[in-house]
N, C-alpha and C. Protein backbone atom coordinates (compact mmCIF):
# COMPACT_ATOMS: atom_id res chain seq x y z
N MET A 1 0.85 -1.45 0.10
CA MET A 1 0.01 0.09 -0.04
C MET A 1 0.90 1.15 0.08
N SER A 2 0.57 1.99 -0.90
CA SER A 2 1.45 3.37 -1.10
C SER A 2 1.01 4.20 0.16
N ALA A 3 1.79 5.03 0.79
CA ALA A 3 1.78 6.04 1.88
C ALA A 3 1.02 7.19 1.31
N HIS A 4 -0.07 7.22 0.90
CA HIS A 4 -0.59 8.32 0.25
C HIS A 4 -2.16 8.47 0.61
N CYS A 5 -2.70 9.51 0.90
CA CYS A 5 -4.18 9.90 1.32
C CYS A 5 -4.85 10.30 0.10
N GLN A 6 -6.02 9.68 -0.15
CA GLN A 6 -6.92 10.10 -1.20
C GLN A 6 -7.46 11.40 -1.07
N LEU A 7 -7.80 11.77 0.25
CA LEU A 7 -8.44 13.06 0.72
C LEU A 7 -7.64 14.19 0.86
N THR A 8 -6.66 14.16 1.50
CA THR A 8 -5.87 15.18 1.81
C THR A 8 -4.53 15.28 0.85
N GLY A 9 -4.11 14.20 0.24
CA GLY A 9 -3.18 14.23 -0.48
C GLY A 9 -1.80 14.07 0.11
N ALA A 10 -1.74 13.86 1.52
CA ALA A 10 -0.54 13.58 2.27
C ALA A 10 0.23 12.48 1.74
N GLN A 11 1.71 12.67 1.59
CA GLN A 11 2.49 11.63 1.17
C GLN A 11 3.78 11.78 1.82
N PRO A 12 4.62 10.77 1.53
CA PRO A 12 5.69 10.83 2.49
C PRO A 12 6.71 11.93 2.30
N GLY A 13 7.39 12.53 3.51
CA GLY A 13 8.40 13.50 3.33
C GLY A 13 9.67 12.83 3.53
N PHE A 14 10.73 13.59 2.95
CA PHE A 14 12.05 12.94 3.14
C PHE A 14 12.96 13.83 3.84
N GLY A 15 13.95 13.19 4.37
CA GLY A 15 14.84 13.94 5.38
C GLY A 15 16.04 12.94 5.51
N ASN A 16 16.60 13.19 6.63
CA ASN A 16 17.95 12.74 6.98
C ASN A 16 17.69 12.13 8.53
N SER A 17 18.19 10.91 8.89
CA SER A 17 18.28 10.32 10.20
C SER A 17 19.83 11.14 10.69
N ILE A 18 19.91 11.60 11.76
CA ILE A 18 21.20 12.16 12.16
C ILE A 18 21.64 11.14 13.52
N SER A 19 22.88 10.63 13.47
CA SER A 19 23.15 9.77 14.61
C SER A 19 24.06 10.61 15.66
N HIS A 20 24.31 9.96 16.69
CA HIS A 20 25.12 10.70 17.91
C HIS A 20 26.32 11.17 17.33
N SER A 21 26.92 10.52 16.43
CA SER A 21 28.22 11.09 15.69
C SER A 21 28.09 11.99 14.54
N HIS A 22 26.75 12.18 14.35
CA HIS A 22 26.30 13.12 13.25
C HIS A 22 26.27 12.91 11.93
N ARG A 23 26.56 11.61 11.66
CA ARG A 23 26.43 11.09 10.21
C ARG A 23 24.80 11.03 10.05
N ARG A 24 24.70 11.24 8.61
CA ARG A 24 23.41 11.43 8.06
C ARG A 24 23.03 10.47 7.01
N THR A 25 21.91 9.68 7.24
CA THR A 25 21.28 8.66 6.25
C THR A 25 20.08 9.01 6.13
N SER A 26 19.66 8.72 4.87
CA SER A 26 18.30 9.22 4.30
C SER A 26 17.15 8.30 4.84
N ARG A 27 15.92 9.07 5.10
CA ARG A 27 14.82 8.18 5.76
C ARG A 27 13.67 8.83 5.24
N ARG A 28 12.39 8.31 5.46
CA ARG A 28 11.21 8.73 4.99
C ARG A 28 10.23 8.96 6.13
N PHE A 29 9.45 10.23 6.20
CA PHE A 29 8.56 10.18 7.26
C PHE A 29 7.14 10.11 6.46
N ASP A 30 6.57 8.91 6.77
CA ASP A 30 5.24 8.41 6.31
C ASP A 30 4.07 9.03 7.11
N PRO A 31 3.14 9.34 6.46
CA PRO A 31 1.76 9.57 6.89
C PRO A 31 1.21 8.54 7.51
N ASN A 32 0.25 8.72 8.56
CA ASN A 32 -0.49 7.52 9.34
C ASN A 32 -1.52 7.21 8.34
N VAL A 33 -1.19 6.38 7.49
CA VAL A 33 -2.30 5.95 6.34
C VAL A 33 -2.87 4.56 6.76
N GLN A 34 -4.29 4.55 6.49
CA GLN A 34 -5.12 3.53 7.06
C GLN A 34 -6.02 3.23 5.74
N ARG A 35 -6.58 1.82 5.68
CA ARG A 35 -7.45 1.60 4.65
C ARG A 35 -8.98 1.60 5.37
N LYS A 36 -9.82 2.24 4.94
CA LYS A 36 -11.18 2.26 5.63
C LYS A 36 -12.15 2.16 4.69
N ARG A 37 -13.25 1.32 5.22
CA ARG A 37 -14.43 1.22 4.18
C ARG A 37 -15.67 2.04 4.76
N TYR A 38 -16.24 2.65 3.79
CA TYR A 38 -17.44 3.40 4.15
C TYR A 38 -18.64 2.87 3.26
N TRP A 39 -19.91 3.23 3.80
CA TRP A 39 -21.21 3.07 3.14
C TRP A 39 -21.41 4.27 2.47
N LEU A 40 -21.45 4.24 1.21
CA LEU A 40 -21.96 5.56 0.27
C LEU A 40 -23.42 5.42 0.11
N PRO A 41 -24.29 6.00 0.69
CA PRO A 41 -25.84 5.80 0.37
C PRO A 41 -26.20 6.43 -0.79
N SER A 42 -25.54 7.24 -1.52
CA SER A 42 -26.11 7.89 -2.68
C SER A 42 -25.77 6.98 -4.05
N GLU A 43 -24.83 5.93 -3.77
CA GLU A 43 -24.47 5.11 -4.86
C GLU A 43 -24.89 3.70 -4.52
N GLY A 44 -25.55 3.42 -3.27
CA GLY A 44 -25.92 2.22 -2.59
C GLY A 44 -24.73 1.11 -2.43
N ARG A 45 -23.52 1.45 -2.24
CA ARG A 45 -22.49 0.46 -2.39
C ARG A 45 -21.34 1.02 -1.19
N HIS A 46 -20.47 0.00 -0.72
CA HIS A 46 -19.24 0.55 0.11
C HIS A 46 -18.24 1.00 -0.85
N VAL A 47 -17.58 2.17 -0.32
CA VAL A 47 -16.28 2.34 -0.81
C VAL A 47 -15.11 2.10 0.14
N ARG A 48 -13.96 1.64 -0.51
CA ARG A 48 -12.70 1.59 0.43
C ARG A 48 -11.63 2.65 -0.04
N LEU A 49 -11.26 3.37 1.05
CA LEU A 49 -10.40 4.47 0.86
C LEU A 49 -9.22 4.33 1.38
N THR A 50 -8.09 4.83 1.13
CA THR A 50 -6.70 5.16 1.72
C THR A 50 -6.79 6.58 2.25
N LEU A 51 -6.71 6.66 3.65
CA LEU A 51 -6.90 7.96 4.27
C LEU A 51 -5.71 7.83 5.37
N SER A 52 -5.58 9.13 5.54
CA SER A 52 -4.84 9.38 6.89
C SER A 52 -5.60 9.57 8.07
N ALA A 53 -4.88 9.51 9.24
CA ALA A 53 -5.75 9.65 10.46
C ALA A 53 -6.37 10.99 10.58
N ARG A 54 -5.85 12.01 9.95
CA ARG A 54 -6.55 13.36 9.98
C ARG A 54 -7.53 13.34 8.91
N ALA A 55 -7.54 12.80 7.84
CA ALA A 55 -8.63 12.68 6.90
C ALA A 55 -9.86 11.99 7.65
N ILE A 56 -9.54 10.88 8.10
CA ILE A 56 -10.67 10.22 8.92
C ILE A 56 -11.36 11.15 9.80
N LYS A 57 -10.86 11.76 10.64
CA LYS A 57 -11.35 12.73 11.45
C LYS A 57 -12.18 13.85 10.61
N THR A 58 -11.54 14.19 9.52
CA THR A 58 -12.49 15.14 8.56
C THR A 58 -13.77 14.64 8.06
N ILE A 59 -13.73 13.26 7.66
CA ILE A 59 -14.73 12.72 7.06
C ILE A 59 -15.88 12.43 8.32
N ASP A 60 -15.38 12.36 9.68
CA ASP A 60 -16.29 12.29 10.62
C ASP A 60 -16.91 13.61 10.85
N THR A 61 -16.39 14.78 10.42
CA THR A 61 -17.03 16.09 10.60
C THR A 61 -17.67 16.57 9.51
N ILE A 62 -17.35 16.10 8.30
CA ILE A 62 -17.92 16.51 7.11
C ILE A 62 -18.65 15.60 6.52
N GLY A 63 -18.76 14.61 6.64
CA GLY A 63 -19.57 13.48 5.99
C GLY A 63 -18.81 12.73 4.84
N ILE A 64 -19.49 11.48 4.56
CA ILE A 64 -18.58 10.74 3.37
C ILE A 64 -19.07 11.30 2.10
N GLU A 65 -20.41 11.68 2.04
CA GLU A 65 -20.93 12.13 0.70
C GLU A 65 -19.84 13.55 0.23
N ALA A 66 -19.69 14.38 1.19
CA ALA A 66 -18.81 15.70 0.89
C ALA A 66 -17.39 15.26 0.79
N ALA A 67 -16.85 14.32 1.40
CA ALA A 67 -15.55 13.90 1.34
C ALA A 67 -15.35 13.23 -0.12
N VAL A 68 -16.32 12.45 -0.62
CA VAL A 68 -16.10 11.85 -2.00
C VAL A 68 -16.22 12.78 -2.95
N VAL A 69 -17.14 13.97 -2.77
CA VAL A 69 -17.14 15.09 -3.89
C VAL A 69 -15.60 15.62 -3.81
N ARG A 70 -14.93 15.98 -2.79
CA ARG A 70 -13.62 16.35 -2.64
C ARG A 70 -12.53 15.69 -3.27
N ILE A 71 -12.69 14.06 -3.14
CA ILE A 71 -11.73 13.30 -3.68
C ILE A 71 -11.86 13.20 -5.14
N ARG A 72 -12.97 13.21 -5.60
CA ARG A 72 -13.26 13.39 -7.16
C ARG A 72 -12.87 14.53 -7.59
N ALA A 73 -13.03 15.61 -6.92
CA ALA A 73 -12.60 16.88 -7.43
C ALA A 73 -11.04 16.91 -7.58
N ARG A 74 -10.41 16.27 -6.70
CA ARG A 74 -8.62 16.04 -6.91
C ARG A 74 -8.67 15.08 -8.13
N GLY A 75 -9.33 14.30 -8.70
CA GLY A 75 -9.18 13.63 -9.69
C GLY A 75 -8.87 12.13 -9.41
N VAL A 76 -9.19 11.60 -8.48
CA VAL A 76 -8.96 10.27 -7.96
C VAL A 76 -10.20 9.58 -8.07
N LYS A 77 -10.08 8.20 -8.56
CA LYS A 77 -11.14 7.56 -8.67
C LYS A 77 -11.55 6.92 -7.52
N VAL A 78 -12.88 6.91 -7.24
CA VAL A 78 -13.61 6.13 -6.04
C VAL A 78 -14.28 5.19 -6.56
């Protein structure tokens, strides 16, 4: 599963791990991405979305219908 949120567009950030001796090695900062299934009443079916934890809280606030509209506006297939 790619670490990419369908609603917010959150994706990995890149940086360096710095050791005690100050040597630097590359690393990834992955968003907290989960796969979650929602019932979409307007289409009479379930949709499975890849969402960050922040996006799950956003859907709890705005509702799944408004979230699907935003996801489709970004050009992502649902």
